[in-house]
PDB file of C-alpha atoms in Angstrom:
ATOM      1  CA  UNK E   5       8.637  -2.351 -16.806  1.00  0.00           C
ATOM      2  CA  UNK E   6       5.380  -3.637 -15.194  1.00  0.00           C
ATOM      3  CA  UNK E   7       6.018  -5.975 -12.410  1.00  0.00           C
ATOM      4  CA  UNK E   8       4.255  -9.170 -10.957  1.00  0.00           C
ATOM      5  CA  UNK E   9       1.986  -7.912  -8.192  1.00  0.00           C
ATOM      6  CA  UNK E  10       2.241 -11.395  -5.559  1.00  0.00           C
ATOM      7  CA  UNK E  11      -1.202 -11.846  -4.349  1.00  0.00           C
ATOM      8  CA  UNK E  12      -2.653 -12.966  -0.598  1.00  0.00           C
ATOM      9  CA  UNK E  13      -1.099 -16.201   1.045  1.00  0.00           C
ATOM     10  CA  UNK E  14       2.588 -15.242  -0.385  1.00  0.00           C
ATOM     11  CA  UNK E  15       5.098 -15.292   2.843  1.00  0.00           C
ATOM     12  CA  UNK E  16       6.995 -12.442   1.688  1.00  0.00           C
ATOM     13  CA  UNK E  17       3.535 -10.239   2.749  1.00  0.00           C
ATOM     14  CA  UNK E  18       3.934 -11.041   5.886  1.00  0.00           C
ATOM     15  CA  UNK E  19       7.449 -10.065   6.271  1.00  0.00           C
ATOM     16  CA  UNK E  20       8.496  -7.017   8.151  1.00  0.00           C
ATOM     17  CA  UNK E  21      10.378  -5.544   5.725  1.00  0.00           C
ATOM     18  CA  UNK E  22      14.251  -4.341   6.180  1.00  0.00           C
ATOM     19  CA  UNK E  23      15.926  -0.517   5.538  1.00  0.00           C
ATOM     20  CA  UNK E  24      18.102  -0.025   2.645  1.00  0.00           C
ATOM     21  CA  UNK E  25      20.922   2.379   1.539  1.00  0.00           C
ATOM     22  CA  UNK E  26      21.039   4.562  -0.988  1.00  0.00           C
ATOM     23  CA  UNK E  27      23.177   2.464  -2.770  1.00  0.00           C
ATOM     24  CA  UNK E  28      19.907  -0.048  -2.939  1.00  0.00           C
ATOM     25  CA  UNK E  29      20.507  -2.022  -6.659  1.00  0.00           C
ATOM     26  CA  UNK E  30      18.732  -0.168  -9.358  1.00  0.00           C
ATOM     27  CA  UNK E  31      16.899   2.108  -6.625  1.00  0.00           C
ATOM     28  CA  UNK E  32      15.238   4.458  -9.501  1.00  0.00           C
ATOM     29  CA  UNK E  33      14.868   1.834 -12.026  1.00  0.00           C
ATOM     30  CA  UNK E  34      12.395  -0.099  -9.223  1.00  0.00           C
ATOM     31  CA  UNK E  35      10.735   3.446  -8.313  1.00  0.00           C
ATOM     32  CA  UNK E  36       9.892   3.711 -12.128  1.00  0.00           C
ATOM     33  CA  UNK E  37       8.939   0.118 -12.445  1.00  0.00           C
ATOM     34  CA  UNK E  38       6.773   0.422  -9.235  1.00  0.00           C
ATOM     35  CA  UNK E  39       4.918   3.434 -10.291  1.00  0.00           C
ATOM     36  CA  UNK E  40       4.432   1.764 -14.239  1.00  0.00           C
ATOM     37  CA  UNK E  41       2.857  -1.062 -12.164  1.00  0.00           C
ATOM     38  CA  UNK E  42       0.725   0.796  -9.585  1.00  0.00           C
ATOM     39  CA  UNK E  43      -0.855   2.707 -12.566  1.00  0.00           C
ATOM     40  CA  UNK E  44      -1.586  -0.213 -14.944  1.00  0.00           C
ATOM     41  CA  UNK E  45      -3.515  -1.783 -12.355  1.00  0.00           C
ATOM     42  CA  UNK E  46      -4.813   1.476 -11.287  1.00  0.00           C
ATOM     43  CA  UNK E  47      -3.947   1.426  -7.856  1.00  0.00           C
ATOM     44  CA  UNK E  48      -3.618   4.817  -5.657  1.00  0.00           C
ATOM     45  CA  UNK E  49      -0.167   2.707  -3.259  1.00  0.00           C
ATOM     46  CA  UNK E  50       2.431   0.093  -3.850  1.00  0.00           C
ATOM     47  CA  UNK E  51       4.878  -1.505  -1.616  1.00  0.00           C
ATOM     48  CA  UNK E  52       7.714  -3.491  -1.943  1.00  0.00           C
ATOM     49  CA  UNK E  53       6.778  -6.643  -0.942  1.00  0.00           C
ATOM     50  CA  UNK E  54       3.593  -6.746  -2.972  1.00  0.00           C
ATOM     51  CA  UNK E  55       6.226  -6.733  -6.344  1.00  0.00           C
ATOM     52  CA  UNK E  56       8.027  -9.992  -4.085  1.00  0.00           C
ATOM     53  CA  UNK E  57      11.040  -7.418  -2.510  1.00  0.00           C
ATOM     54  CA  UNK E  58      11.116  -7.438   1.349  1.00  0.00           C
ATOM     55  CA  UNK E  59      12.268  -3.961   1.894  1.00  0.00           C
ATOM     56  CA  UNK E  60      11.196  -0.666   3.262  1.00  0.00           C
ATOM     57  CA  UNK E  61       9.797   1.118   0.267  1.00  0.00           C
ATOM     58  CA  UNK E  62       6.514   2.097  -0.987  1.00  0.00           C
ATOM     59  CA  UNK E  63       4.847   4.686  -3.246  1.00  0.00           C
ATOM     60  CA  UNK E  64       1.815   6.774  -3.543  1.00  0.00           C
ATOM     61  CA  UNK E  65      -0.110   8.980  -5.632  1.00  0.00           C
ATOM     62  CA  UNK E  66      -3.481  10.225  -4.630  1.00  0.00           C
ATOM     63  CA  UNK E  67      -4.621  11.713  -7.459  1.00  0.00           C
ATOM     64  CA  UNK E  68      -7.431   9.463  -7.720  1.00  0.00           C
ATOM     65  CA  UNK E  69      -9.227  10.350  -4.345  1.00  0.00           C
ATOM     66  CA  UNK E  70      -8.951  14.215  -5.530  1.00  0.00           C
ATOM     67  CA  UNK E  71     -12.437  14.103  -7.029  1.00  0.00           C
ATOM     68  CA  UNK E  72     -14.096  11.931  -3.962  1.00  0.00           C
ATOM     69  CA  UNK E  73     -17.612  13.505  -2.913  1.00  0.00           C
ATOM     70  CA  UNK E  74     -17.016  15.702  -0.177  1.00  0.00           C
ATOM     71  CA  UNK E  75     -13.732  16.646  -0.606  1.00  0.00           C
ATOM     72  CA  UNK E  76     -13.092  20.211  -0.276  1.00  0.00           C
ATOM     73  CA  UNK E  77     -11.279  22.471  -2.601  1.00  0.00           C
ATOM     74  CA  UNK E  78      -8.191  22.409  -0.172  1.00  0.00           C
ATOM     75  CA  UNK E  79      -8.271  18.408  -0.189  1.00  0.00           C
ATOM     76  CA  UNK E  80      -8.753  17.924  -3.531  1.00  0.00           C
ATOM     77  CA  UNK E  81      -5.896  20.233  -4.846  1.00  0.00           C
ATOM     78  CA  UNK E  82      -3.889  18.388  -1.975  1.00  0.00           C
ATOM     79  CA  UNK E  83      -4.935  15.126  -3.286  1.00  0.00           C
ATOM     80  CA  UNK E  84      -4.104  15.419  -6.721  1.00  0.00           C
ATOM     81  CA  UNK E  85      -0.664  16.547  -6.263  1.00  0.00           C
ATOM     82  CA  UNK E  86       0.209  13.793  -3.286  1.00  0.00           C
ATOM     83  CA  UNK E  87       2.552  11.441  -4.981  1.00  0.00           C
ATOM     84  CA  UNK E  88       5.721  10.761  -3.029  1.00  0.00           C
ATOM     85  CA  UNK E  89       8.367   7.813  -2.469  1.00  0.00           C
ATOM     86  CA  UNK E  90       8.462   6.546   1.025  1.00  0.00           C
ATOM     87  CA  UNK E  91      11.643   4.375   1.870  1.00  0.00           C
ATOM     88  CA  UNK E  92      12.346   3.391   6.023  1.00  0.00           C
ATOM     89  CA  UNK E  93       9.563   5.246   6.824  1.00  0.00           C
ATOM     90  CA  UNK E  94       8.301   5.035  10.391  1.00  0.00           C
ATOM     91  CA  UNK E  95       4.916   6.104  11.575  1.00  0.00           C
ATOM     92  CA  UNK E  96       5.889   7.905  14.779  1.00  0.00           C
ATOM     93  CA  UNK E  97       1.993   8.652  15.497  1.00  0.00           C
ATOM     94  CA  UNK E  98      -1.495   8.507  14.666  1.00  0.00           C
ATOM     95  CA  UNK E  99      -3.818  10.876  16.221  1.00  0.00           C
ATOM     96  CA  UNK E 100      -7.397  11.883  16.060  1.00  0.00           C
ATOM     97  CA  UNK E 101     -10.891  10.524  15.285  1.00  0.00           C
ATOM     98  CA  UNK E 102     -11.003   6.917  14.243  1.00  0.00           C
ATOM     99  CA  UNK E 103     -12.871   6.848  10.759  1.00  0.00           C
ATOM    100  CA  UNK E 104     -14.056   4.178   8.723  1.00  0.00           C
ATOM    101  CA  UNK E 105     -13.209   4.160   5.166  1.00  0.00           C
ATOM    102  CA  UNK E 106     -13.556   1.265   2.283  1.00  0.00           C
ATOM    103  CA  UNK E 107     -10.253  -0.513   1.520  1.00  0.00           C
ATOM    104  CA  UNK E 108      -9.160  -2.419  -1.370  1.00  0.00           C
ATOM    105  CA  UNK E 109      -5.354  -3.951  -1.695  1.00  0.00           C
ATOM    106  CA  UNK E 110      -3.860  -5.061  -5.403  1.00  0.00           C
ATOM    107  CA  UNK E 111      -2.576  -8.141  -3.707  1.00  0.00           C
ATOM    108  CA  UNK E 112      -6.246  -9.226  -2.902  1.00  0.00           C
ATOM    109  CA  UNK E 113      -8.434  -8.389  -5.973  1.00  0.00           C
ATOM    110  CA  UNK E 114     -12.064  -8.137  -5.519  1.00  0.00           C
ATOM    111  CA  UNK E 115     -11.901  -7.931  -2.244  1.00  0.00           C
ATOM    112  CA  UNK E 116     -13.181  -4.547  -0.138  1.00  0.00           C
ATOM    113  CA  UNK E 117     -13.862  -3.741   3.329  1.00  0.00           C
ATOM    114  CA  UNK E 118     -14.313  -1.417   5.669  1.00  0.00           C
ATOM    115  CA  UNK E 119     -11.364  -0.436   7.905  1.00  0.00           C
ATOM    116  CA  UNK E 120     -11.187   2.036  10.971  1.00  0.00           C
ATOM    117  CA  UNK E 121      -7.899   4.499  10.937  1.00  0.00           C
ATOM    118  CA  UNK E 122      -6.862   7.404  12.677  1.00  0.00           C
ATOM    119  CA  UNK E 123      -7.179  10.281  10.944  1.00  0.00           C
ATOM    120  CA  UNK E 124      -3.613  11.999  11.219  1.00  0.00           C
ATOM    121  CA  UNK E 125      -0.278  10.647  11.356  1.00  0.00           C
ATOM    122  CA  UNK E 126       3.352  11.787  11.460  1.00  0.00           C
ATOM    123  CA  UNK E 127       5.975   9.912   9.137  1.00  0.00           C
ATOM    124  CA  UNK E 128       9.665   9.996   9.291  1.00  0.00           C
ATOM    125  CA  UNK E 129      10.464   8.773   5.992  1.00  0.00           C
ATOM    126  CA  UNK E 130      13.555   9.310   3.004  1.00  0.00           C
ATOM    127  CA  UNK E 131      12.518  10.396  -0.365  1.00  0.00           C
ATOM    128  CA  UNK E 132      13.943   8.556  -3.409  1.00  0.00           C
ATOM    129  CA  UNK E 133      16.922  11.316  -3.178  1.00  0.00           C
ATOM    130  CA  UNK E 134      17.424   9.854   0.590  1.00  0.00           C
ATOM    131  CA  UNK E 135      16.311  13.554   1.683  1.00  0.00           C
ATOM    132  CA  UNK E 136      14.792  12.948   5.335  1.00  0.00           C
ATOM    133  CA  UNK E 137      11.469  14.237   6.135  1.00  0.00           C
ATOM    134  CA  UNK E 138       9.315  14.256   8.619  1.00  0.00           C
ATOM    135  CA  UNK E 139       5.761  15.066   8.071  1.00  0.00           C
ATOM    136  CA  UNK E 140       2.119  15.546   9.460  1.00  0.00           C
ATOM    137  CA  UNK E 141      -0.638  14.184   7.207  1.00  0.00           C
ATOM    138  CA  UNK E 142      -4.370  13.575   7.392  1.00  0.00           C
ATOM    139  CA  UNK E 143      -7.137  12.782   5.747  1.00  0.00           C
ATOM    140  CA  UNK E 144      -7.392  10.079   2.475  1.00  0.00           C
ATOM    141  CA  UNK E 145      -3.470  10.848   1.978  1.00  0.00           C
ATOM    142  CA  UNK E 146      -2.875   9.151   5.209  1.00  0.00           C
ATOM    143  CA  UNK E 147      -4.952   6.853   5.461  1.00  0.00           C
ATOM    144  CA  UNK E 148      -3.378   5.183   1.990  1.00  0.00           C
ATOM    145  CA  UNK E 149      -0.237   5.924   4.157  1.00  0.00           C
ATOM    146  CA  UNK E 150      -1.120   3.809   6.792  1.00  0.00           C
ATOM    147  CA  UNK E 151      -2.322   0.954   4.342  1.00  0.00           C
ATOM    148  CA  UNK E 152       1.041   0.945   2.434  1.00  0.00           C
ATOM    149  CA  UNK E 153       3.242   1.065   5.507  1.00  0.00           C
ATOM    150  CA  UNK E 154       1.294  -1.611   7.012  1.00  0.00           C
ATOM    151  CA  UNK E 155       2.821  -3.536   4.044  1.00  0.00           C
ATOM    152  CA  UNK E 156       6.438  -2.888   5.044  1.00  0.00           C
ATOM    153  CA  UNK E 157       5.368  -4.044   8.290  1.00  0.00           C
ATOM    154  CA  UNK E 158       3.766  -7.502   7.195  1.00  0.00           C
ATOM    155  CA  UNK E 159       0.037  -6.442   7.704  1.00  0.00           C
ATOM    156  CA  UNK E 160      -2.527  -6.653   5.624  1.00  0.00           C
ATOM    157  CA  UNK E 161      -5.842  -4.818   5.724  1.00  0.00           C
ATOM    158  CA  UNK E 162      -7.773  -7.671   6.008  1.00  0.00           C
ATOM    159  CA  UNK E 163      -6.204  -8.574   9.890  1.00  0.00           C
ATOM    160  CA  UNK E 164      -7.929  -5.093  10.834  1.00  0.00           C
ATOM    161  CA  UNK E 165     -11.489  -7.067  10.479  1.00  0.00           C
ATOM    162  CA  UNK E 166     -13.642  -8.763  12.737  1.00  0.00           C
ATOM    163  CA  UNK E 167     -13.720 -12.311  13.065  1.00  0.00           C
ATOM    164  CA  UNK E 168     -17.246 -12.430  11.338  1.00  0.00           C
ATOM    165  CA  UNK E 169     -15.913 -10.429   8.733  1.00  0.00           C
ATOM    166  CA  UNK E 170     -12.812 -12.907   7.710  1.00  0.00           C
ATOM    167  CA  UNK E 171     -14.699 -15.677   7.825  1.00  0.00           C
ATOM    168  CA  UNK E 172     -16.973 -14.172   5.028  1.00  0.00           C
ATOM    169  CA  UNK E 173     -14.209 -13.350   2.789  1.00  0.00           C
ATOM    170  CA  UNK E 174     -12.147 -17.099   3.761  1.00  0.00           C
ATOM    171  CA  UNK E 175     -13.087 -18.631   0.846  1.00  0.00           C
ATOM    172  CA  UNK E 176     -11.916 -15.557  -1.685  1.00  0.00           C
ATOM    173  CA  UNK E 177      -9.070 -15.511   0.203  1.00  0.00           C
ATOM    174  CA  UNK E 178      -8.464 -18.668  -0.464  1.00  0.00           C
ATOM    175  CA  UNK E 179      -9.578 -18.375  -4.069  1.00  0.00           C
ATOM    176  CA  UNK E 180      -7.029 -15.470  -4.274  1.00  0.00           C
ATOM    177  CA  UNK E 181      -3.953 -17.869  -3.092  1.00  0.00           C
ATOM    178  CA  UNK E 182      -5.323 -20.466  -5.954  1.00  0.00           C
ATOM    179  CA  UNK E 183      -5.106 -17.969  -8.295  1.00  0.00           C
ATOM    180  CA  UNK E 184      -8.570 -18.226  -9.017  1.00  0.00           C
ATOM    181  CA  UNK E 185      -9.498 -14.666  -9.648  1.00  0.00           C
ATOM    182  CA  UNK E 186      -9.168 -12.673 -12.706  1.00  0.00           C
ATOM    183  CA  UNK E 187      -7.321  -9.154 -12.724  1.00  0.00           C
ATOM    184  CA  UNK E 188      -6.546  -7.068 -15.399  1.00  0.00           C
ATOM    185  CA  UNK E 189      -3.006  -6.933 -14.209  1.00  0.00           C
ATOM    186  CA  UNK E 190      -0.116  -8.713 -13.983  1.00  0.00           C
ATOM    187  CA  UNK E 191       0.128 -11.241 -10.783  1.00  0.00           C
ATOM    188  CA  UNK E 192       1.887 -13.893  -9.090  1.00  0.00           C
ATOM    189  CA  UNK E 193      -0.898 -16.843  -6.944  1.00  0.00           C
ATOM    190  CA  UNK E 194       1.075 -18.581  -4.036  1.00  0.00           C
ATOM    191  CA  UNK E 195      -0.980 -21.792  -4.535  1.00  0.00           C
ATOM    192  CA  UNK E 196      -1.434 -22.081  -8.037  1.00  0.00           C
ATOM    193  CA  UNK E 197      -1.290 -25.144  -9.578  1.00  0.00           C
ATOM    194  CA  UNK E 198       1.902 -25.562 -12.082  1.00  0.00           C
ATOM    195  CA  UNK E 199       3.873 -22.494 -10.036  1.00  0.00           C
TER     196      UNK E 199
END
């Protein structure tokens, strides 16, 4: 089932998020529902709160970045087969060269900047069969990571810029919480009129 993706000005973005169990209601059914909704509005992450649930999940599949320019062969067979379920994670590190990379997020449509990351990071996280991992990743695969976790933590990528920078998107931010954007996906505006 594709879900409402809540867009820019809705509180429950800028909640930190809470652990579950494995017990969690309907754990797979929302994994299934999350990835159906990620796809249909072509998005490469998905977290929790951006389909309204305050909890520590979020998904990824970075199949899209396999055929980026410059890639290697190594990256982009890595890239096309990265697609995992992250639930508690916790970033432990992030190491390395900062690098600057364009972002996007579904919950602000039409909206991309540039945002500097570390390049590596290691991630304690459960899979959806609440195996434990822990894991060192670089590259695109963490960088998407880092944007999706940020989610769980009640950051956005936009609080990353530069004061210059968010007062030249204020007004499509605004236009976002108004609902006065079009998408080609399903989503829920904090501020629209007749919520």
């Amino acid at each position: 089932m594709i879900l409402s993706i809540v867009g820019y000005g809705d509180p429950v973005l800028r909640k930190v998020c809470t652990d579950i169990t494995k017990d969690y209601h309907n754990l797979n059914e929302l994994i299934e529902n999350m990835y159906e909704t990620m796809y249909s509005a072509s998005g490469v992450g998905l977290a929790a709160p951006q389909v309204s649930l305050p909890i520590r999940l979020f998904i990824v599949d970075c199949a899209p970045f396999a055929d980026m320019k410059g890639n290697t062969p190594e990256e982009e067979t890595f890239l096309k087969t990265y697609k995992k379920v992250f639930i508690n994670a916790k970033i432990l590190s992030e190491e390395g060269e900062e690098w600057t990379f364009n972002e996007g997020c579904l919950s602000i449509p039409d909206v991309h900047e540039n945002v500097v990351r570390k390049e590596r990071i290691t991630i304690e996280y459960y899979d959806e069969n609440f195996e434990k991992h822990t894991e060192v990743i670089d590259g695109l695969a963490a960088r998407v990571i880092q944007h999706e976790y940020d989610h769980i933590e009640g950051i956005l990528f936009t609080d990353k810029l530069s004061t210059l920078k968010k007062k030249l998107i204020a007004k499509r931010l605004n236009n976002i919480m108004e609902g006065k954007v079009f998408t080609d996906y399903k989503m829920r505006f904090f501020a629209k009129k007749g919520r």
